[in-house]
PDB file of C-alpha atoms in Angstrom:
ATOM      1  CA  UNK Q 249     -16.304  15.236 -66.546  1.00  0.00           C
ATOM      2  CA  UNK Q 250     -14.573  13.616 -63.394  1.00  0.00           C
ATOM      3  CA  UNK Q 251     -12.946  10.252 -64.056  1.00  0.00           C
ATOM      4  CA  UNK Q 252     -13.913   7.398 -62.191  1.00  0.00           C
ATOM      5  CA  UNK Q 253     -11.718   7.082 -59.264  1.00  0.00           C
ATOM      6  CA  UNK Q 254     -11.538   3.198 -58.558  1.00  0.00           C
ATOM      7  CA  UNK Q 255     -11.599   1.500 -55.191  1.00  0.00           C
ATOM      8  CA  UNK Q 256      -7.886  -0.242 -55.934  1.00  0.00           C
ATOM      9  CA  UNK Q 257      -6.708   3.474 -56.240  1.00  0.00           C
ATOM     10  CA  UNK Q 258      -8.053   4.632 -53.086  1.00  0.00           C
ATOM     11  CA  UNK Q 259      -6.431   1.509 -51.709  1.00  0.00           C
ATOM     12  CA  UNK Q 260      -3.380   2.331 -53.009  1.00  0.00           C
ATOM     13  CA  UNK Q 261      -3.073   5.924 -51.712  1.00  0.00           C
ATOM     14  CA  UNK Q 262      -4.204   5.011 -48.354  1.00  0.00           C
ATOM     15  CA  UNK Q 263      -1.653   2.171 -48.204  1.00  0.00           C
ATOM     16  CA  UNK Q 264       0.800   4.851 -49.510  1.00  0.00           C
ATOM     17  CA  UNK Q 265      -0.089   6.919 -46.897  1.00  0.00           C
ATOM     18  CA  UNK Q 266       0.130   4.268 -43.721  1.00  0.00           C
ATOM     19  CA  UNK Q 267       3.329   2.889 -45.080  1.00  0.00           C
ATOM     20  CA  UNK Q 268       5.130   6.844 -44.962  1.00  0.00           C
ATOM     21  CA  UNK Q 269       3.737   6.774 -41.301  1.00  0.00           C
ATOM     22  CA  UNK Q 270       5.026   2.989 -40.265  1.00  0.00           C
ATOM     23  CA  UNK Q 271       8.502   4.118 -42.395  1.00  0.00           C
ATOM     24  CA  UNK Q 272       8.733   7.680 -40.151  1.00  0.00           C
ATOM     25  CA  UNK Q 273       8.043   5.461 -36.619  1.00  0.00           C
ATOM     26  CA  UNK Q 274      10.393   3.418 -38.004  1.00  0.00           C
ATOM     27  CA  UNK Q 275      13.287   5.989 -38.497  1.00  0.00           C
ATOM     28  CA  UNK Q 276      12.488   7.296 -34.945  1.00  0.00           C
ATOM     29  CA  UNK Q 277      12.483   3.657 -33.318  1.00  0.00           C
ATOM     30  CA  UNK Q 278      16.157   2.811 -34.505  1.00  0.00           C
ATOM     31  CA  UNK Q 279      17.139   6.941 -33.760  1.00  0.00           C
ATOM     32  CA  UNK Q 280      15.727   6.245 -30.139  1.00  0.00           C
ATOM     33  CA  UNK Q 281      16.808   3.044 -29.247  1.00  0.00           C
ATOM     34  CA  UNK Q 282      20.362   3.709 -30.644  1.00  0.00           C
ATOM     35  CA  UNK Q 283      20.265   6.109 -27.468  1.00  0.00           C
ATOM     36  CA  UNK Q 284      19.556   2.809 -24.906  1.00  0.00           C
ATOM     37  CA  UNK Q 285      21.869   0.721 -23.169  1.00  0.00           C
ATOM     38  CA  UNK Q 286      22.249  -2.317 -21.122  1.00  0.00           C
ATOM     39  CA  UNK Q 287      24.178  -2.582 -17.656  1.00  0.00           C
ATOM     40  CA  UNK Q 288      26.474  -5.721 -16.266  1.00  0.00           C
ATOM     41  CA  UNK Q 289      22.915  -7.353 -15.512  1.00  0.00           C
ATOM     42  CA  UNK Q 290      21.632  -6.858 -19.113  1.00  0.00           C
ATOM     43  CA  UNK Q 291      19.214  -4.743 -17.788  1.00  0.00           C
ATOM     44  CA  UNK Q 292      17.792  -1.559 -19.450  1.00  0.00           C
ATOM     45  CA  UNK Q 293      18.990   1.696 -18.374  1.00  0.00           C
ATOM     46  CA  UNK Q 294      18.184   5.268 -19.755  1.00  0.00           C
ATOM     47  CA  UNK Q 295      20.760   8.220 -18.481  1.00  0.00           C
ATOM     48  CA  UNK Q 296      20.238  10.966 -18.385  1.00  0.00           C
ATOM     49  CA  UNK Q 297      22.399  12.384 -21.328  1.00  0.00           C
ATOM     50  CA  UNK Q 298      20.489   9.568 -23.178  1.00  0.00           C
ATOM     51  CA  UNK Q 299      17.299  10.678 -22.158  1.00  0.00           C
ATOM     52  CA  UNK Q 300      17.901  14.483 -23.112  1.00  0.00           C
ATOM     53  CA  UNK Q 301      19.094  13.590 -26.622  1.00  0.00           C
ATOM     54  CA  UNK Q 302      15.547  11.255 -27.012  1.00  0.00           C
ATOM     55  CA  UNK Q 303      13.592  14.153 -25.999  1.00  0.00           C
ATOM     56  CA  UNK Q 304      15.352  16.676 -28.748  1.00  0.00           C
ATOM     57  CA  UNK Q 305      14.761  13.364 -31.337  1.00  0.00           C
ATOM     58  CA  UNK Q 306      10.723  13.069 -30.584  1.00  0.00           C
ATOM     59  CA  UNK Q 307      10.861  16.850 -30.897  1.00  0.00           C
ATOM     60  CA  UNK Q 308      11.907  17.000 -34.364  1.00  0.00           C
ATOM     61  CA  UNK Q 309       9.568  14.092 -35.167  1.00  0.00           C
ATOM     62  CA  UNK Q 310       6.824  15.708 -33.804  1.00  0.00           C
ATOM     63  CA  UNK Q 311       7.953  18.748 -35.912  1.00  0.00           C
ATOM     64  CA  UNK Q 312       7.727  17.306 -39.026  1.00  0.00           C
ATOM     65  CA  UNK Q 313       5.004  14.743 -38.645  1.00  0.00           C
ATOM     66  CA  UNK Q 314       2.020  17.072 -37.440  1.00  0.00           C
ATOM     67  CA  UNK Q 315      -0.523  14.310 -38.038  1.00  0.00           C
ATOM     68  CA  UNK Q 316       0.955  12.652 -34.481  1.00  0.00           C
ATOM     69  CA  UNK Q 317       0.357  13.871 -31.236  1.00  0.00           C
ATOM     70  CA  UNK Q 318       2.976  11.965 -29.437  1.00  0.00           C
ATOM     71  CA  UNK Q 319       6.081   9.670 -29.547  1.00  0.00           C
ATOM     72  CA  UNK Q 320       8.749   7.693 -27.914  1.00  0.00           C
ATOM     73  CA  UNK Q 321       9.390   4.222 -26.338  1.00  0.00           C
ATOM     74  CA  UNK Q 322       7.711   2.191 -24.208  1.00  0.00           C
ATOM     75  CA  UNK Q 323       9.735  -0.807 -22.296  1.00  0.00           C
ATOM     76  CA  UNK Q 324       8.588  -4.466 -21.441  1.00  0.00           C
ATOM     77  CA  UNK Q 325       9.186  -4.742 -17.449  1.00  0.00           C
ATOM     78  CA  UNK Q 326      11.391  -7.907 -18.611  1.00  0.00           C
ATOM     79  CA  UNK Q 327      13.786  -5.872 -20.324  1.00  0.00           C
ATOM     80  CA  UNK Q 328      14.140  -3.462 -17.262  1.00  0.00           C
ATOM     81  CA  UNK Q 329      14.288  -5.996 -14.706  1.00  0.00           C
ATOM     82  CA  UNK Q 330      11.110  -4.126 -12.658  1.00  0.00           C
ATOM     83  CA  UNK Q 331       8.109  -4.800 -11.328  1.00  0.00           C
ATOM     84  CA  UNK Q 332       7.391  -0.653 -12.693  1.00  0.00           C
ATOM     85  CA  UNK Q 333       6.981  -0.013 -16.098  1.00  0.00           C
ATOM     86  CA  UNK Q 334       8.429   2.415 -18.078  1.00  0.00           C
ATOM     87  CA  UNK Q 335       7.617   5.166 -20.578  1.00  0.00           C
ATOM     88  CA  UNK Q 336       9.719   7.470 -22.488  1.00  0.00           C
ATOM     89  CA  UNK Q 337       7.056  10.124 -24.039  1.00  0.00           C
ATOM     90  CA  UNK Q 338       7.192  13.073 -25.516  1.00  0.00           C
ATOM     91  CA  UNK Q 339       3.460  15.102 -26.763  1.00  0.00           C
ATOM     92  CA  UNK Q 340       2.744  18.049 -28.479  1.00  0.00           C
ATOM     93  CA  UNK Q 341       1.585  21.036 -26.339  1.00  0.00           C
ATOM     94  CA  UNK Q 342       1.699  23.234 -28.965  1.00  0.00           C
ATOM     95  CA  UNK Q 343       2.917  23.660 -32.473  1.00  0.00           C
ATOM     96  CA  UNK Q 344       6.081  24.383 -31.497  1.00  0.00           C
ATOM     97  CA  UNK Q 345       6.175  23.076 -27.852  1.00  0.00           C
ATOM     98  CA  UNK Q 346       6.547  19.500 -26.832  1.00  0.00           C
ATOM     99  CA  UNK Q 347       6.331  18.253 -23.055  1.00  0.00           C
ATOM    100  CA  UNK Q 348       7.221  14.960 -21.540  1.00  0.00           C
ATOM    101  CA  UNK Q 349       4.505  13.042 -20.369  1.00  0.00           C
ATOM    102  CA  UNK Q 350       4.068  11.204 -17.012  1.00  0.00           C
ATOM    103  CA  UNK Q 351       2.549   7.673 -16.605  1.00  0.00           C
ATOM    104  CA  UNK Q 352       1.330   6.009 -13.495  1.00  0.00           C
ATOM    105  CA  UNK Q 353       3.650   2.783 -13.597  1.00  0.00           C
ATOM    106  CA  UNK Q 354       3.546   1.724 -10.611  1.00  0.00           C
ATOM    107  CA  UNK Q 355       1.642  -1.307 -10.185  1.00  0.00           C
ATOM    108  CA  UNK Q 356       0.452  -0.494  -6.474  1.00  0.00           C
ATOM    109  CA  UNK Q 357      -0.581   2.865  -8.089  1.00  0.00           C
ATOM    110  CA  UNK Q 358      -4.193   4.239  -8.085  1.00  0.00           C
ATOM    111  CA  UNK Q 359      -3.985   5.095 -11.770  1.00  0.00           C
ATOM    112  CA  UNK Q 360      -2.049   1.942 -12.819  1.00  0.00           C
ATOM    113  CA  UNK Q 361      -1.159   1.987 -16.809  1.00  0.00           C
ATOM    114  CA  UNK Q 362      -0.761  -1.431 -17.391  1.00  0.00           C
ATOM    115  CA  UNK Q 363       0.541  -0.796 -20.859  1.00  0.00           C
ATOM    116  CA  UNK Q 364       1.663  -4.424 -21.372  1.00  0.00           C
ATOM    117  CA  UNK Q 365      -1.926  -5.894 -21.798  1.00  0.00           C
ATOM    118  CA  UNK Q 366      -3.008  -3.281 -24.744  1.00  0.00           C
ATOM    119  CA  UNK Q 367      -3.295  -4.056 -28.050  1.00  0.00           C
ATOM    120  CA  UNK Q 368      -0.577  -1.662 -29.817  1.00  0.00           C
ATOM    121  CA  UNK Q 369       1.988  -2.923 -27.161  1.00  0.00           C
ATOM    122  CA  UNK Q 370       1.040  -6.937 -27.317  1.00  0.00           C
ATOM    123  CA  UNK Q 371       1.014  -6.723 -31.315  1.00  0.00           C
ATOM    124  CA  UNK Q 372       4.106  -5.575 -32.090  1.00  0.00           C
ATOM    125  CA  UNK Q 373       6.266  -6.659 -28.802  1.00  0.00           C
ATOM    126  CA  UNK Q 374       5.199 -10.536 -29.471  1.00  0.00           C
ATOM    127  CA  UNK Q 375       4.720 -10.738 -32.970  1.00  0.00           C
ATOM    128  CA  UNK Q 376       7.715  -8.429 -34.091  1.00  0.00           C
ATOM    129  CA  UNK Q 377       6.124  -6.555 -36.579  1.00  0.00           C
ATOM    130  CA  UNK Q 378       4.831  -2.996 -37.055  1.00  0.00           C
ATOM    131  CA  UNK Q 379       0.778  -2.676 -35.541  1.00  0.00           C
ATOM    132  CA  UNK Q 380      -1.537  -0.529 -35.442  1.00  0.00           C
ATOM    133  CA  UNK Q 381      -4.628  -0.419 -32.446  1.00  0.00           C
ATOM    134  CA  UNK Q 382      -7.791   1.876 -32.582  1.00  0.00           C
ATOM    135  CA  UNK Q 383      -9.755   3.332 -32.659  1.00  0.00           C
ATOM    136  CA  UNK Q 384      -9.987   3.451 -29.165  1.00  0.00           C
ATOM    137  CA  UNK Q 385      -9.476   6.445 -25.697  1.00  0.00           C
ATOM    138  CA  UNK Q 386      -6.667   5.410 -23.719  1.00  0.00           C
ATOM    139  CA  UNK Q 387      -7.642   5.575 -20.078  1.00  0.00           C
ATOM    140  CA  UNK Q 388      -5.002   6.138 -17.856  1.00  0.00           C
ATOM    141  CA  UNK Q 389      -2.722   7.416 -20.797  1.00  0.00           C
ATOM    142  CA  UNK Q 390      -3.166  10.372 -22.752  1.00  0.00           C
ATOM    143  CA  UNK Q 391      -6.942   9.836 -21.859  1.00  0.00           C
ATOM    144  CA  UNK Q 392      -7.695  11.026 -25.641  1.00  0.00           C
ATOM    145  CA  UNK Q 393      -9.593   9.472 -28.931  1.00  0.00           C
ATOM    146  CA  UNK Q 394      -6.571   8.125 -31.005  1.00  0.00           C
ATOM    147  CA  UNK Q 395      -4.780   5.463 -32.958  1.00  0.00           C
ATOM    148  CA  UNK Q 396      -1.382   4.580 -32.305  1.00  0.00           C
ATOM    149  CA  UNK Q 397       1.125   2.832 -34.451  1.00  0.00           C
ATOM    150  CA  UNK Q 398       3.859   0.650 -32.904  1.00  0.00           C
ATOM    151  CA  UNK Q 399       7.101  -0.652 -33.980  1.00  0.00           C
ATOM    152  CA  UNK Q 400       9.514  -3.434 -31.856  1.00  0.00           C
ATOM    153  CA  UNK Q 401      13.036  -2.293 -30.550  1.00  0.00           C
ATOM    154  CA  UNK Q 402      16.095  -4.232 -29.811  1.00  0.00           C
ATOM    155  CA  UNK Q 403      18.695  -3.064 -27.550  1.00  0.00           C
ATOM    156  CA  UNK Q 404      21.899  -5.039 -28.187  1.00  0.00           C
ATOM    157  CA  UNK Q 405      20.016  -8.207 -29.622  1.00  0.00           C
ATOM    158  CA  UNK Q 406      17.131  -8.220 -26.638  1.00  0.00           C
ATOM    159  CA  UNK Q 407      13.803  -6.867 -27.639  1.00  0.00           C
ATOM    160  CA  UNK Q 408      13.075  -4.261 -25.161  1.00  0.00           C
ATOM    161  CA  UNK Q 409       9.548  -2.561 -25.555  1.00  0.00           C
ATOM    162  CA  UNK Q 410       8.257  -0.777 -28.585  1.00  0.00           C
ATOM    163  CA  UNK Q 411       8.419   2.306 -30.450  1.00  0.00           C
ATOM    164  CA  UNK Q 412       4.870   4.518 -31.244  1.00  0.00           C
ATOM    165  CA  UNK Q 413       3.003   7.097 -32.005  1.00  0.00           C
ATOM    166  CA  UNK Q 414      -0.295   8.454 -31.042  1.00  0.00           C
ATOM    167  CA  UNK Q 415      -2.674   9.827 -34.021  1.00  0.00           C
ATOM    168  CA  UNK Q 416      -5.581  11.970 -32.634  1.00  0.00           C
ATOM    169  CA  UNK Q 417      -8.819  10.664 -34.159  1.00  0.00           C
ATOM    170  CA  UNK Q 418      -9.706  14.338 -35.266  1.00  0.00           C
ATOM    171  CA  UNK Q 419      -6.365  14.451 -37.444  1.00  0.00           C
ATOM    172  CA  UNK Q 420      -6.844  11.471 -38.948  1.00  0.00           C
ATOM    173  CA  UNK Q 421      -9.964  11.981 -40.380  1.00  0.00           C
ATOM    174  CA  UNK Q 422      -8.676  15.444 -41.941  1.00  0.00           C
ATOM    175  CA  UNK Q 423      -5.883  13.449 -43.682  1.00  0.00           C
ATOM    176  CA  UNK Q 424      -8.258  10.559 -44.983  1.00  0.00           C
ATOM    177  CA  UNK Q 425     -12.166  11.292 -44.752  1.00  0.00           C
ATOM    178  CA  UNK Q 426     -11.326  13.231 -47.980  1.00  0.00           C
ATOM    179  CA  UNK Q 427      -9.828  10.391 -49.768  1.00  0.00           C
ATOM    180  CA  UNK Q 428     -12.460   7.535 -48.966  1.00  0.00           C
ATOM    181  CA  UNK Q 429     -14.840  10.296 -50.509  1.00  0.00           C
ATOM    182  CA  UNK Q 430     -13.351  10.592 -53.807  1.00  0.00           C
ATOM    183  CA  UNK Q 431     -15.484   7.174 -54.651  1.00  0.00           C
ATOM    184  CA  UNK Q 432     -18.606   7.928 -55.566  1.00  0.00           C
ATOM    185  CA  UNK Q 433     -20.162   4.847 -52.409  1.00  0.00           C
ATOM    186  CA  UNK Q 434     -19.580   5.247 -49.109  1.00  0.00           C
ATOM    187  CA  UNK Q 435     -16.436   3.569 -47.476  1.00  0.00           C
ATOM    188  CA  UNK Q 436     -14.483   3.044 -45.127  1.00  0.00           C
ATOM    189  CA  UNK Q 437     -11.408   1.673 -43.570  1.00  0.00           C
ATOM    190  CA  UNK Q 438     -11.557  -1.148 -41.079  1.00  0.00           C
ATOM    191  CA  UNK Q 439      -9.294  -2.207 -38.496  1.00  0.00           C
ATOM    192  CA  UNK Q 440      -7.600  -5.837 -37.940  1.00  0.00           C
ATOM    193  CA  UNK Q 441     -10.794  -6.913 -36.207  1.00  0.00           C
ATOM    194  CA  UNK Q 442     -12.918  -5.784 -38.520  1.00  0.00           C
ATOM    195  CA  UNK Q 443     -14.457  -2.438 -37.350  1.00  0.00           C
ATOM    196  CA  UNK Q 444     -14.615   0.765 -38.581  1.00  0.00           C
ATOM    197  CA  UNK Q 445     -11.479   3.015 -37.962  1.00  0.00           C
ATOM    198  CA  UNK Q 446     -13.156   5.539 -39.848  1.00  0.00           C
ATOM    199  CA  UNK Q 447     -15.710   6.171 -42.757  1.00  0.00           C
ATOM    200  CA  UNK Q 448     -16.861   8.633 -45.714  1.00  0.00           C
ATOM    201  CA  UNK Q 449     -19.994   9.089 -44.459  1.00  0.00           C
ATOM    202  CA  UNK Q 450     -22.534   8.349 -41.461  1.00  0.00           C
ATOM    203  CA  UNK Q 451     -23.400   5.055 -42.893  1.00  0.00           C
ATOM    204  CA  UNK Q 452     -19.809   3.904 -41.290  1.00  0.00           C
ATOM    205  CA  UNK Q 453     -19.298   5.613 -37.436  1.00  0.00           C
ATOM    206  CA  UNK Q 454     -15.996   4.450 -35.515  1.00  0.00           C
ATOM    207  CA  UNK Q 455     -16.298   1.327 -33.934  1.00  0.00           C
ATOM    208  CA  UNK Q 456     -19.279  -0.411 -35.892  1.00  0.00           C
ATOM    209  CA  UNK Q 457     -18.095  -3.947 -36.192  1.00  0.00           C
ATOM    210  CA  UNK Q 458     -18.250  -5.121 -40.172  1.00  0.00           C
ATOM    211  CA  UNK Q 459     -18.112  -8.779 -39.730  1.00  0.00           C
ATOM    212  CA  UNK Q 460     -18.856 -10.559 -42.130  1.00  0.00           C
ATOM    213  CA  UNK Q 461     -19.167  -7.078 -44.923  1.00  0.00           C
ATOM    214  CA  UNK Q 462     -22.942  -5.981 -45.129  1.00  0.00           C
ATOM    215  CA  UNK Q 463     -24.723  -7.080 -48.428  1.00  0.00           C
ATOM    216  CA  UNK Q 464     -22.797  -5.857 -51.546  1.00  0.00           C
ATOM    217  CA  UNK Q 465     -19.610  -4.226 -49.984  1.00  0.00           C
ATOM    218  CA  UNK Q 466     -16.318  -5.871 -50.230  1.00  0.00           C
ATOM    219  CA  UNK Q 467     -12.623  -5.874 -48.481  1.00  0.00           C
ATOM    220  CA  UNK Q 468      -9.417  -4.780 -49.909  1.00  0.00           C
ATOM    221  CA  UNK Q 469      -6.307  -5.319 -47.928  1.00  0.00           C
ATOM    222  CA  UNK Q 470      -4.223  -2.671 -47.042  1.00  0.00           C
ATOM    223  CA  UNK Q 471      -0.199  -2.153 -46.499  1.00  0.00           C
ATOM    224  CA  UNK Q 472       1.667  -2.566 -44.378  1.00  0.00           C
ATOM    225  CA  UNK Q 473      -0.337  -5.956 -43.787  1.00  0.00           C
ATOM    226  CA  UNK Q 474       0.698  -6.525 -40.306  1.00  0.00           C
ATOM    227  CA  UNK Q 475      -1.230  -3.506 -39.504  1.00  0.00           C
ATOM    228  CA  UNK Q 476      -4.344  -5.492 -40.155  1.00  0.00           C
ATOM    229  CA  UNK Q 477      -6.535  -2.380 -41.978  1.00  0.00           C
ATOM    230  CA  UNK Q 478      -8.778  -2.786 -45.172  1.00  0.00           C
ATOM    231  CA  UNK Q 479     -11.172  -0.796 -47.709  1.00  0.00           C
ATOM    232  CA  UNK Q 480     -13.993  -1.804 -47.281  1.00  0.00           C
ATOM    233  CA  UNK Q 481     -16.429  -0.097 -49.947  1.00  0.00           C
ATOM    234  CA  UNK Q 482     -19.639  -0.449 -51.799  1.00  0.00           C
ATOM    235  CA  UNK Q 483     -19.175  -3.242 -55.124  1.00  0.00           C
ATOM    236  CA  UNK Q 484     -16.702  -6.005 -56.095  1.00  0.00           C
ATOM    237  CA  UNK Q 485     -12.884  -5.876 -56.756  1.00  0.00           C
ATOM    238  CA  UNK Q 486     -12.869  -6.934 -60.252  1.00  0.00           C
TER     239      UNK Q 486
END
C-alpha cells in the first residue's frame, strides 16, 4: 500500500526545489556582476573582456541547470546613465549551444522592451529581494511562455539592474506536474497574486485567478517567501 503523501511534504519539496533554483541565480548574479565596473562618472560599463568572460559564465550555468532557458543581467537605465537600456543575455540554442540574445532598447525603437515596468525586474530591483513573475509570454523579449526568477546586483555599493533566469513553461511542468500529483486532490501552485502558475490536473489551467481559495481548498506558503508562490490543494493544514 502507498503511504499517504501529505500536503506539508509536497510543500516542502517544492520549496526545496525553488530555493536550489533562487540559490543557483544567486551564484551566477555575484559570478556576473563581479565582472562589472564603474567609470570616473559612476556609471556602468561592460568591456569587452568583461563581457566575453559573462558569456563563458551563463554558458556553464545554462549547462548545468537545463530546467532554464536563459540567463544574465539586466541594468536599470539609472545605473548606466542612458536613456537605452541594457541587456546582457545569453539562451540556449541547443543542448550544447548558447547564443547571445538581442533586445530592442532603444526607446524610439519600433519593438521597444521596456524591461523596467515588468514585474520580475520591478520586484526584485525595488524591493531587494529574490522574485519570481509568471506565468506570463514576454512580448518583445524572448516572445516565449515562461517564468523567470530575478535576483538584485550591486556594483561597488550601487544597485545596478538584476540578475535572472527564464524557465520555459513546458520544463517546468516536467519538473513539478509530477510532484503536485503525488496527493491524491488536485493542486496546484499559485503565484504572488494568487493565480495558478501551474496545476495537477485540468481543474487548475495557468492563469485562473484563486482569490479568495474555492470552497474547501487551502494555501500553504512556499520558500523562498519573497517569491510570493503557495500550495494551494484540496483540505485543511492541520
Amino acid at each position: 500500500m502507498t503511504p499517504t503523501v501529505t500536503p506539508q511534504e509536497i510543500s516542502a519539496v517544492l520549496s526545496t526545489w525553488f530555493h536550489n533554483q533562487f540559490d543557483q541565480l544567486e551564484s551566477l548574479a555575484q559570478t556576473l556582476s563581479a565582472e562589472l565596473d564603474l567609470d570616473d562618472a559612476k556609471r556602468l560599463r561592460v568591456a569587452d573582456a568583461a563581457r566575453k568572460r559573462m558569456r563563458q559564465h551563463s554558458a556553464e550555468f545554462l549547462r548545468a541547470n537545463p530546467v532554464a532557458d536563459g540567463c544574465g543581467l539586466i541594468f536599470s537605465r539609472a545605473a548606466l546613465g542612458s536613456s537605452n537600456g541594457q541587456l546582457e543575455w545569453w539562451v540556449r540554442e541547443e543542448d550544447a549551444r548558447f547564443a547571445r540574445y538581442s533586445f530592442g532598447v532603444n526607446p524610439n525603437g519600433d519593438r521597444y522592451y521596456d524591461y523596467e515596468q515588468l514585474e520580475w525586474f520591478t520586484k526584485a530591483y525595488e524591493t531587494g529581494t529574490q522574485a519570481m513573475a509568471g506565468p506570463y509570454i514576454d512580448y518583445l523579449g524572448v516572445e516565449d511562455y515562461i517564468v523567470t526568477l530575478t535576483t538584485p546586483i550591486t556594483v561597488q555599493g550601487i544597485r545596478a539592474g538584476v540578475a535572472g533566469c527564464d524557465i520555459q513553461m513546458t520544463e517546468l511542468e516536467a519538473n513539478l506536474v509530477p510532484v503536485l500529483r503525488r496527493l491524491e486532490a488536485d493542486s496546484a501552485i499559485l503565484n504572488s497574486h494568487g493565480s495558478v502558475v501551474l496545476g495537477s490536473s485540468g481543474r487548475f489551467l495557468s492563469g485562473d485567478r484563486m482569490t479568495p481559495p474555492p470552497s474547501g481548498y487551502t494555501t500553504i506558503p512556499l520558500e523562498p517567501a519573497s517569491a510570493g508562490l503557495s500550495l494551494l490543494f484540496h483540505g485543511s493544514a492541520s
